[in-house]
PDB file of C-alpha atoms and ligand atoms in Angstrom:
ATOM      1  CA  MET A  10     -42.601 160.393-194.143  1.00 82.00           C
ATOM      2  CA  ILE A  11     -43.814 159.224-190.794  1.00 91.00           C
ATOM      3  CA  ASP A  12     -42.241 156.972-188.238  1.00 93.00           C
ATOM      4  CA  THR A  13     -44.583 156.020-185.401  1.00 94.00           C
ATOM      5  CA  TYR A  14     -44.228 154.025-182.172  1.00 95.00           C
ATOM      6  CA  ARG A  15     -45.790 151.147-184.054  1.00 94.00           C
ATOM      7  CA  HIS A  16     -43.019 151.256-186.657  1.00 94.00           C
ATOM      8  CA  LYS A  17     -40.384 151.468-183.919  1.00 96.00           C
ATOM      9  CA  GLY A  18     -41.979 148.477-182.192  1.00 96.00           C
ATOM     10  CA  MET A  19     -41.840 146.506-185.437  1.00 95.00           C
ATOM     11  CA  ARG A  20     -38.151 147.424-185.806  1.00 97.00           C
ATOM     12  CA  LYS A  21     -37.450 146.278-182.255  1.00 97.00           C
ATOM     13  CA  GLU A  22     -38.959 142.896-183.188  1.00 97.00           C
ATOM     14  CA  LEU A  23     -36.822 142.768-186.318  1.00 97.00           C
ATOM     15  CA  VAL A  24     -33.698 143.534-184.285  1.00 98.00           C
ATOM     16  CA  ASN A  25     -34.580 140.702-181.883  1.00 98.00           C
ATOM     17  CA  SER A  26     -34.965 138.265-184.765  1.00 98.00           C
ATOM     18  CA  LEU A  27     -31.581 139.340-186.204  1.00 98.00           C
ATOM     19  CA  LYS A  28     -29.999 138.735-182.783  1.00 98.00           C
ATOM     20  CA  LYS A  29     -31.515 135.242-182.719  1.00 98.00           C
ATOM     21  CA  LYS A  30     -30.057 134.588-186.163  1.00 97.00           C
ATOM     22  CA  GLY A  31     -26.588 135.421-184.876  1.00 97.00           C
ATOM     23  CA  ILE A  32     -25.969 139.137-185.497  1.00 98.00           C
ATOM     24  CA  LYS A  33     -23.949 140.280-182.491  1.00 97.00           C
ATOM     25  CA  ASP A  34     -22.585 143.738-183.254  1.00 98.00           C
ATOM     26  CA  GLU A  35     -24.677 146.137-181.147  1.00 98.00           C
ATOM     27  CA  ARG A  36     -23.807 149.097-183.396  1.00 98.00           C
ATOM     28  CA  ILE A  37     -25.331 147.291-186.368  1.00 98.00           C
ATOM     29  CA  LEU A  38     -28.428 146.214-184.432  1.00 98.00           C
ATOM     30  CA  ASN A  39     -28.802 149.811-183.319  1.00 98.00           C
ATOM     31  CA  ALA A  40     -28.486 151.044-186.924  1.00 98.00           C
ATOM     32  CA  VAL A  41     -31.252 148.637-188.018  1.00 98.00           C
ATOM     33  CA  PHE A  42     -33.379 150.017-185.173  1.00 98.00           C
ATOM     34  CA  LYS A  43     -32.675 153.605-186.233  1.00 98.00           C
ATOM     35  CA  VAL A  44     -33.226 153.460-190.028  1.00 98.00           C
ATOM     36  CA  PRO A  45     -36.964 153.288-190.932  1.00 97.00           C
ATOM     37  CA  ARG A  46     -36.950 150.457-193.497  1.00 96.00           C
ATOM     38  CA  HIS A  47     -40.625 151.092-194.355  1.00 95.00           C
ATOM     39  CA  TRP A  48     -39.590 154.375-196.021  1.00 95.00           C
ATOM     40  CA  PHE A  49     -37.687 152.324-198.611  1.00 94.00           C
ATOM     41  CA  LEU A  50     -40.738 150.320-199.689  1.00 90.00           C
ATOM     42  CA  ASP A  51     -43.920 151.474-201.351  1.00 81.00           C
ATOM     43  CA  SER A  52     -46.340 152.526-198.562  1.00 76.00           C
ATOM     44  CA  SER A  53     -48.765 149.722-199.458  1.00 76.00           C
ATOM     45  CA  PHE A  54     -46.146 147.173-198.395  1.00 83.00           C
ATOM     46  CA  LEU A  55     -45.797 148.329-194.794  1.00 83.00           C
ATOM     47  CA  GLU A  56     -46.698 144.883-193.502  1.00 81.00           C
ATOM     48  CA  TYR A  57     -43.604 143.484-195.207  1.00 88.00           C
ATOM     49  CA  ALA A  58     -41.151 146.241-194.274  1.00 93.00           C
ATOM     50  CA  TYR A  59     -40.120 144.647-190.999  1.00 95.00           C
ATOM     51  CA  GLU A  60     -40.287 141.021-192.018  1.00 93.00           C
ATOM     52  CA  ASP A  61     -36.845 139.513-192.461  1.00 95.00           C
ATOM     53  CA  MET A  62     -37.163 139.085-196.209  1.00 93.00           C
ATOM     54  CA  PRO A  63     -36.039 140.720-199.458  1.00 92.00           C
ATOM     55  CA  PHE A  64     -38.568 142.791-201.404  1.00 91.00           C
ATOM     56  CA  PRO A  65     -39.010 144.125-204.971  1.00 88.00           C
ATOM     57  CA  ILE A  66     -38.246 147.850-205.309  1.00 86.00           C
ATOM     58  CA  GLY A  67     -38.950 148.333-209.033  1.00 83.00           C
ATOM     59  CA  SER A  68     -36.707 148.156-212.116  1.00 83.00           C
ATOM     60  CA  GLY A  69     -36.541 144.379-211.499  1.00 84.00           C
ATOM     61  CA  GLN A  70     -34.427 144.917-208.366  1.00 87.00           C
ATOM     62  CA  THR A  71     -34.795 144.070-204.698  1.00 89.00           C
ATOM     63  CA  ILE A  72     -34.014 145.545-201.295  1.00 92.00           C
ATOM     64  CA  SER A  73     -31.885 142.892-199.580  1.00 93.00           C
ATOM     65  CA  GLN A  74     -33.187 140.869-196.647  1.00 95.00           C
ATOM     66  CA  PRO A  75     -32.399 142.656-193.344  1.00 97.00           C
ATOM     67  CA  TYR A  76     -30.371 139.657-192.130  1.00 98.00           C
ATOM     68  CA  THR A  77     -28.227 139.813-195.272  1.00 98.00           C
ATOM     69  CA  VAL A  78     -27.693 143.569-194.848  1.00 98.00           C
ATOM     70  CA  ALA A  79     -26.716 143.085-191.194  1.00 98.00           C
ATOM     71  CA  LYS A  80     -24.462 140.109-191.987  1.00 98.00           C
ATOM     72  CA  GLN A  81     -22.616 141.834-194.841  1.00 98.00           C
ATOM     73  CA  THR A  82     -22.183 144.916-192.650  1.00 98.00           C
ATOM     74  CA  GLU A  83     -20.826 142.796-189.792  1.00 98.00           C
ATOM     75  CA  LEU A  84     -18.348 141.030-192.109  1.00 98.00           C
ATOM     76  CA  LEU A  85     -17.185 144.421-193.370  1.00 98.00           C
ATOM     77  CA  LYS A  86     -16.001 145.564-189.875  1.00 98.00           C
ATOM     78  CA  VAL A  87     -16.852 149.205-190.525  1.00 98.00           C
ATOM     79  CA  GLN A  88     -15.603 151.933-188.222  1.00 97.00           C
ATOM     80  CA  SER A  89     -16.773 155.528-188.071  1.00 97.00           C
ATOM     81  CA  LYS A  90     -15.201 157.873-190.671  1.00 97.00           C
ATOM     82  CA  MET A  91     -14.087 155.034-192.946  1.00 98.00           C
ATOM     83  CA  LYS A  92     -14.446 155.517-196.705  1.00 98.00           C
ATOM     84  CA  VAL A  93     -16.774 152.783-197.910  1.00 98.00           C
ATOM     85  CA  LEU A  94     -17.602 151.974-201.530  1.00 98.00           C
ATOM     86  CA  GLU A  95     -20.882 150.151-202.148  1.00 98.00           C
ATOM     87  CA  ILE A  96     -21.686 148.536-205.506  1.00 98.00           C
ATOM     88  CA  GLY A  97     -25.439 148.319-206.117  1.00 97.00           C
ATOM     89  CA  THR A  98     -27.237 151.215-204.402  1.00 97.00           C
ATOM     90  CA  GLY A  99     -30.709 149.801-205.083  1.00 96.00           C
ATOM     91  CA  SER A 100     -33.120 151.333-202.552  1.00 95.00           C
ATOM     92  CA  GLY A 101     -30.309 152.999-200.594  1.00 97.00           C
ATOM     93  CA  TYR A 102     -31.117 151.056-197.418  1.00 97.00           C
ATOM     94  CA  GLN A 103     -27.710 149.418-197.060  1.00 98.00           C
ATOM     95  CA  ALA A 104     -26.024 152.772-197.739  1.00 98.00           C
ATOM     96  CA  CYS A 105     -28.050 154.326-194.886  1.00 98.00           C
ATOM     97  CA  ILE A 106     -27.040 151.536-192.487  1.00 98.00           C
ATOM     98  CA  LEU A 107     -23.393 152.284-193.358  1.00 98.00           C
ATOM     99  CA  GLY A 108     -24.103 156.012-192.987  1.00 98.00           C
ATOM    100  CA  GLU A 109     -25.668 155.419-189.579  1.00 98.00           C
ATOM    101  CA  LEU A 110     -22.397 153.714-188.543  1.00 98.00           C
ATOM    102  CA  GLY A 111     -20.570 156.950-189.372  1.00 98.00           C
ATOM    103  CA  ALA A 112     -19.009 155.815-192.651  1.00 98.00           C
ATOM    104  CA  LYS A 113     -18.410 158.115-195.627  1.00 98.00           C
ATOM    105  CA  VAL A 114     -20.343 156.203-198.242  1.00 98.00           C
ATOM    106  CA  PHE A 115     -19.773 156.190-202.013  1.00 98.00           C
ATOM    107  CA  THR A 116     -22.394 154.088-203.747  1.00 98.00           C
ATOM    108  CA  ILE A 117     -22.815 153.151-207.423  1.00 98.00           C
ATOM    109  CA  GLU A 118     -26.008 152.137-209.251  1.00 97.00           C
ATOM    110  CA  ARG A 119     -26.087 151.099-212.915  1.00 97.00           C
ATOM    111  CA  GLN A 120     -29.830 151.581-213.517  1.00 96.00           C
ATOM    112  CA  LYS A 121     -30.657 155.161-214.316  1.00 95.00           C
ATOM    113  CA  LYS A 122     -34.254 155.239-213.056  1.00 94.00           C
ATOM    114  CA  LEU A 123     -33.321 153.654-209.761  1.00 94.00           C
ATOM    115  CA  TYR A 124     -30.295 155.935-209.419  1.00 96.00           C
ATOM    116  CA  LEU A 125     -32.409 159.068-209.955  1.00 97.00           C
ATOM    117  CA  LYS A 126     -35.136 157.924-207.558  1.00 95.00           C
ATOM    118  CA  THR A 127     -32.728 156.887-204.794  1.00 96.00           C
ATOM    119  CA  LYS A 128     -30.561 159.990-205.216  1.00 98.00           C
ATOM    120  CA  GLU A 129     -33.601 162.183-204.555  1.00 98.00           C
ATOM    121  CA  PHE A 130     -34.793 159.997-201.675  1.00 97.00           C
ATOM    122  CA  LEU A 131     -31.423 159.914-199.883  1.00 98.00           C
ATOM    123  CA  LYS A 132     -31.568 163.717-199.485  1.00 97.00           C
ATOM    124  CA  LYS A 133     -34.004 163.111-196.628  1.00 95.00           C
ATOM    125  CA  PHE A 134     -31.245 161.534-194.513  1.00 97.00           C
ATOM    126  CA  PRO A 135     -28.425 163.280-192.660  1.00 97.00           C
ATOM    127  CA  TYR A 136     -25.787 160.743-193.739  1.00 98.00           C
ATOM    128  CA  ARG A 137     -22.628 161.281-195.748  1.00 98.00           C
ATOM    129  CA  ILE A 138     -23.627 159.380-198.883  1.00 98.00           C
ATOM    130  CA  LYS A 139     -22.530 160.202-202.429  1.00 98.00           C
ATOM    131  CA  ILE A 140     -24.396 158.317-205.146  1.00 98.00           C
ATOM    132  CA  PHE A 141     -23.053 157.669-208.658  1.00 98.00           C
ATOM    133  CA  TYR A 142     -24.657 156.404-211.876  1.00 98.00           C
ATOM    134  CA  ASP A 143     -22.134 154.032-213.440  1.00 97.00           C
ATOM    135  CA  ASP A 144     -20.944 150.454-213.838  1.00 97.00           C
ATOM    136  CA  GLY A 145     -19.665 149.402-210.415  1.00 98.00           C
ATOM    137  CA  ASN A 146     -17.186 146.990-211.989  1.00 97.00           C
ATOM    138  CA  LYS A 147     -15.025 150.050-212.618  1.00 97.00           C
ATOM    139  CA  GLY A 148     -15.193 151.260-209.031  1.00 98.00           C
ATOM    140  CA  LEU A 149     -14.494 154.953-208.461  1.00 98.00           C
ATOM    141  CA  PRO A 150     -10.836 155.588-209.313  1.00 97.00           C
ATOM    142  CA  ALA A 151     -11.245 159.324-208.621  1.00 97.00           C
ATOM    143  CA  PHE A 152     -12.161 158.636-204.977  1.00 98.00           C
ATOM    144  CA  ALA A 153      -9.968 155.580-204.334  1.00 98.00           C
ATOM    145  CA  PRO A 154      -8.489 154.103-202.238  1.00 98.00           C
ATOM    146  CA  PHE A 155     -11.266 152.851-199.952  1.00 98.00           C
ATOM    147  CA  ASP A 156     -11.100 151.323-196.475  1.00 98.00           C
ATOM    148  CA  ARG A 157     -13.963 149.014-197.302  1.00 98.00           C
ATOM    149  CA  ILE A 158     -15.795 147.810-200.429  1.00 98.00           C
ATOM    150  CA  LEU A 159     -19.206 146.117-200.301  1.00 98.00           C
ATOM    151  CA  ILE A 160     -20.768 144.457-203.343  1.00 98.00           C
ATOM    152  CA  THR A 161     -24.528 143.945-202.975  1.00 97.00           C
ATOM    153  CA  ALA A 162     -25.119 142.161-206.303  1.00 97.00           C
ATOM    154  CA  ALA A 163     -23.895 138.702-207.329  1.00 97.00           C
ATOM    155  CA  ALA A 164     -20.392 139.058-208.772  1.00 97.00           C
ATOM    156  CA  PRO A 165     -19.324 136.249-211.156  1.00 96.00           C
ATOM    157  CA  GLU A 166     -15.825 136.876-209.828  1.00 96.00           C
ATOM    158  CA  ILE A 167     -14.234 139.626-207.773  1.00 92.00           C
ATOM    159  CA  PRO A 168     -13.370 142.492-210.123  1.00 91.00           C
ATOM    160  CA  GLU A 169      -9.590 143.001-210.014  1.00 95.00           C
ATOM    161  CA  THR A 170     -10.168 146.752-210.456  1.00 97.00           C
ATOM    162  CA  LEU A 171     -11.974 146.871-207.113  1.00 98.00           C
ATOM    163  CA  ILE A 172      -9.169 145.073-205.274  1.00 97.00           C
ATOM    164  CA  GLU A 173      -6.791 147.690-206.662  1.00 97.00           C
ATOM    165  CA  GLN A 174      -8.990 150.425-205.169  1.00 98.00           C
ATOM    166  CA  LEU A 175      -8.761 148.924-201.680  1.00 98.00           C
ATOM    167  CA  LYS A 176      -6.276 150.357-199.146  1.00 97.00           C
ATOM    168  CA  PRO A 177      -3.681 148.008-197.689  1.00 96.00           C
ATOM    169  CA  GLY A 178      -5.420 146.507-194.651  1.00 96.00           C
ATOM    170  CA  GLY A 179      -8.764 147.055-196.400  1.00 98.00           C
ATOM    171  CA  ILE A 180     -11.676 144.614-196.625  1.00 98.00           C
ATOM    172  CA  LEU A 181     -14.017 143.704-199.492  1.00 98.00           C
ATOM    173  CA  VAL A 182     -17.229 141.722-198.920  1.00 98.00           C
ATOM    174  CA  ALA A 183     -19.145 140.221-201.853  1.00 98.00           C
ATOM    175  CA  PRO A 184     -21.462 137.387-202.881  1.00 98.00           C
ATOM    176  CA  VAL A 185     -19.425 135.585-205.545  1.00 98.00           C
ATOM    177  CA  GLY A 186     -20.673 132.997-208.023  1.00 97.00           C
ATOM    178  CA  LYS A 187     -21.877 132.531-211.571  1.00 92.00           C
ATOM    179  CA  GLY A 188     -25.098 130.627-210.840  1.00 92.00           C
ATOM    180  CA  SER A 189     -28.271 131.491-208.901  1.00 93.00           C
ATOM    181  CA  VAL A 190     -26.554 130.829-205.564  1.00 97.00           C
ATOM    182  CA  GLN A 191     -23.386 132.602-204.465  1.00 98.00           C
ATOM    183  CA  GLU A 192     -20.824 132.204-201.733  1.00 98.00           C
ATOM    184  CA  MET A 193     -20.337 135.168-199.400  1.00 98.00           C
ATOM    185  CA  ILE A 194     -16.668 136.015-199.337  1.00 98.00           C
ATOM    186  CA  ARG A 195     -14.526 138.408-197.337  1.00 98.00           C
ATOM    187  CA  LEU A 196     -11.290 139.456-198.978  1.00 98.00           C
ATOM    188  CA  THR A 197      -8.660 141.161-196.837  1.00 98.00           C
ATOM    189  CA  LYS A 198      -5.866 143.045-198.558  1.00 97.00           C
ATOM    190  CA  LEU A 199      -2.802 142.630-196.371  1.00 96.00           C
ATOM    191  CA  GLU A 200      -0.247 145.380-195.795  1.00 92.00           C
ATOM    192  CA  ASN A 201       2.120 143.595-198.224  1.00 92.00           C
ATOM    193  CA  GLY A 202      -0.550 143.753-200.944  1.00 86.00           C
ATOM    194  CA  LYS A 203      -1.371 140.024-200.835  1.00 95.00           C
ATOM    195  CA  THR A 204      -4.995 138.983-200.398  1.00 97.00           C
ATOM    196  CA  GLU A 205      -6.632 136.566-198.005  1.00 97.00           C
ATOM    197  CA  ILE A 206     -10.110 135.101-198.613  1.00 98.00           C
ATOM    198  CA  GLU A 207     -12.625 133.709-196.108  1.00 98.00           C
ATOM    199  CA  THR A 208     -16.060 132.281-196.981  1.00 98.00           C
ATOM    200  CA  PHE A 209     -19.353 132.602-195.113  1.00 98.00           C
ATOM    201  CA  GLY A 210     -22.018 130.406-196.712  1.00 97.00           C
ATOM    202  CA  SER A 211     -24.608 130.646-199.476  1.00 97.00           C
ATOM    203  CA  TYR A 212     -26.741 133.617-200.502  1.00 97.00           C
ATOM    204  CA  ARG A 213     -28.921 134.632-203.452  1.00 95.00           C
ATOM    205  CA  PHE A 214     -28.475 138.071-204.998  1.00 94.00           C
ATOM    206  CA  VAL A 215     -29.588 139.664-208.256  1.00 92.00           C
ATOM    207  CA  PRO A 216     -26.702 139.584-210.735  1.00 93.00           C
ATOM    208  CA  MET A 217     -24.018 142.225-210.984  1.00 94.00           C
ATOM    209  CA  LEU A 218     -24.233 143.217-214.649  1.00 92.00           C
ATOM    210  CA  LYS A 219     -21.827 145.009-216.946  1.00 90.00           C
ATOM    211  CA  ASP A 220     -22.244 148.590-218.192  1.00 90.00           C
ATOM    212  CA  LYS A 221     -24.743 151.306-217.365  1.00 89.00           C
ATOM    213  CA  ALA A 222     -28.429 150.773-218.190  1.00 91.00           C
ATOM    214  CA  ASN A 223     -30.495 153.661-219.428  1.00 85.00           C
ATOM    215  CA  ASP A 224     -33.818 152.547-217.917  1.00 79.00           C
TER     216      ASP A 224
HETATM  217  N1  SAH B 323     -27.922 147.498-201.611  1.00 97.08           N
HETATM  218  C1  SAH B 323     -29.294 147.516-202.120  1.00 97.08           C
HETATM  219  C2  SAH B 323     -29.756 146.207-202.708  1.00 97.08           C
HETATM  220  C3  SAH B 323     -29.030 145.886-203.924  1.00 97.08           C
HETATM  221  S1  SAH B 323     -29.854 144.935-205.151  1.00 97.08           S
HETATM  222  C4  SAH B 323     -30.253 147.967-201.074  1.00 97.08           C
HETATM  223  O1  SAH B 323     -29.862 148.199-199.924  1.00 97.08           O
HETATM  224  O2  SAH B 323     -31.433 148.134-201.412  1.00 97.08           O
HETATM  225  C5  SAH B 323     -28.526 145.013-206.338  1.00 97.08           C
HETATM  226  C6  SAH B 323     -28.396 146.335-207.046  1.00 97.08           C
HETATM  227  O3  SAH B 323     -27.176 146.288-207.797  1.00 97.08           O
HETATM  228  C7  SAH B 323     -29.489 146.604-208.053  1.00 97.08           C
HETATM  229  O4  SAH B 323     -30.070 147.850-207.818  1.00 97.08           O
HETATM  230  C8  SAH B 323     -28.778 146.571-209.412  1.00 97.08           C
HETATM  231  O5  SAH B 323     -29.323 147.447-210.375  1.00 97.08           O
HETATM  232  C9  SAH B 323     -27.371 146.982-209.007  1.00 97.08           C
HETATM  233  N2  SAH B 323     -26.295 146.571-209.928  1.00 97.08           N
HETATM  234  C10 SAH B 323     -26.183 145.442-210.641  1.00 97.08           C
HETATM  235  N3  SAH B 323     -25.024 145.431-211.364  1.00 97.08           N
HETATM  236  C11 SAH B 323     -24.397 146.615-211.084  1.00 97.08           C
HETATM  237  C12 SAH B 323     -23.185 147.233-211.519  1.00 97.08           C
HETATM  238  N4  SAH B 323     -22.376 146.628-212.394  1.00 97.08           N
HETATM  239  N5  SAH B 323     -22.863 148.437-211.015  1.00 97.08           N
HETATM  240  C13 SAH B 323     -23.676 149.073-210.129  1.00 97.08           C
HETATM  241  N6  SAH B 323     -24.842 148.556-209.686  1.00 97.08           N
HETATM  242  C14 SAH B 323     -25.206 147.353-210.155  1.00 97.08           C
END
């Protein structure tokens, strides 16, 4: 896989457009500059890799729009060495952005084909990412609790099981809604176990489905 000056130039442009759209965290902008997004798309789609838009990655799924990835990451307030659970591995791009920030990433994908493909692909990166084939609604009780949980598919409601797997003081970010448009929410689990919810506008994600899929 190659990464040329041209690709880096295109990433610089993308970073500038994310800044204009309000992403402020320099660590996140730097991570977007570092991770070659064109590696996550079929090579014939290079022209689209650094446009700020979502893109199909096969199995009926999409790689999220760079702005959405940056925004969710910013809302998550990730620090180096944190244990982060991601629901919806997809292409693995978001997981790599978290990895680039120094997080220990645990990511779950329910589609077997996509899981197998991304698992193999992620070996090319130096990040601490463990990928699991399962229904993310269940979380990962064996590895809980987590400092942060990020859902990258549309959740009809926040799964109670995931809140339970959050450390006190932990944060969960998710697009929540039953229809085609969801509200981005940030849930903070306070030290006393109570939860606090903030909202951050409308987004469109592919649905978070139940159970594993064998295709
Ligand atoms: N984070 C991804 C984009 C996610 S698209 C990226 O950076 O490319 C949403 C993904 O969530 C899809 O791959 C879909 O198969 C997966 N998904 C949907 N429901 C799920 C569930 N219950 N558990 C785990 N993954 C799920």
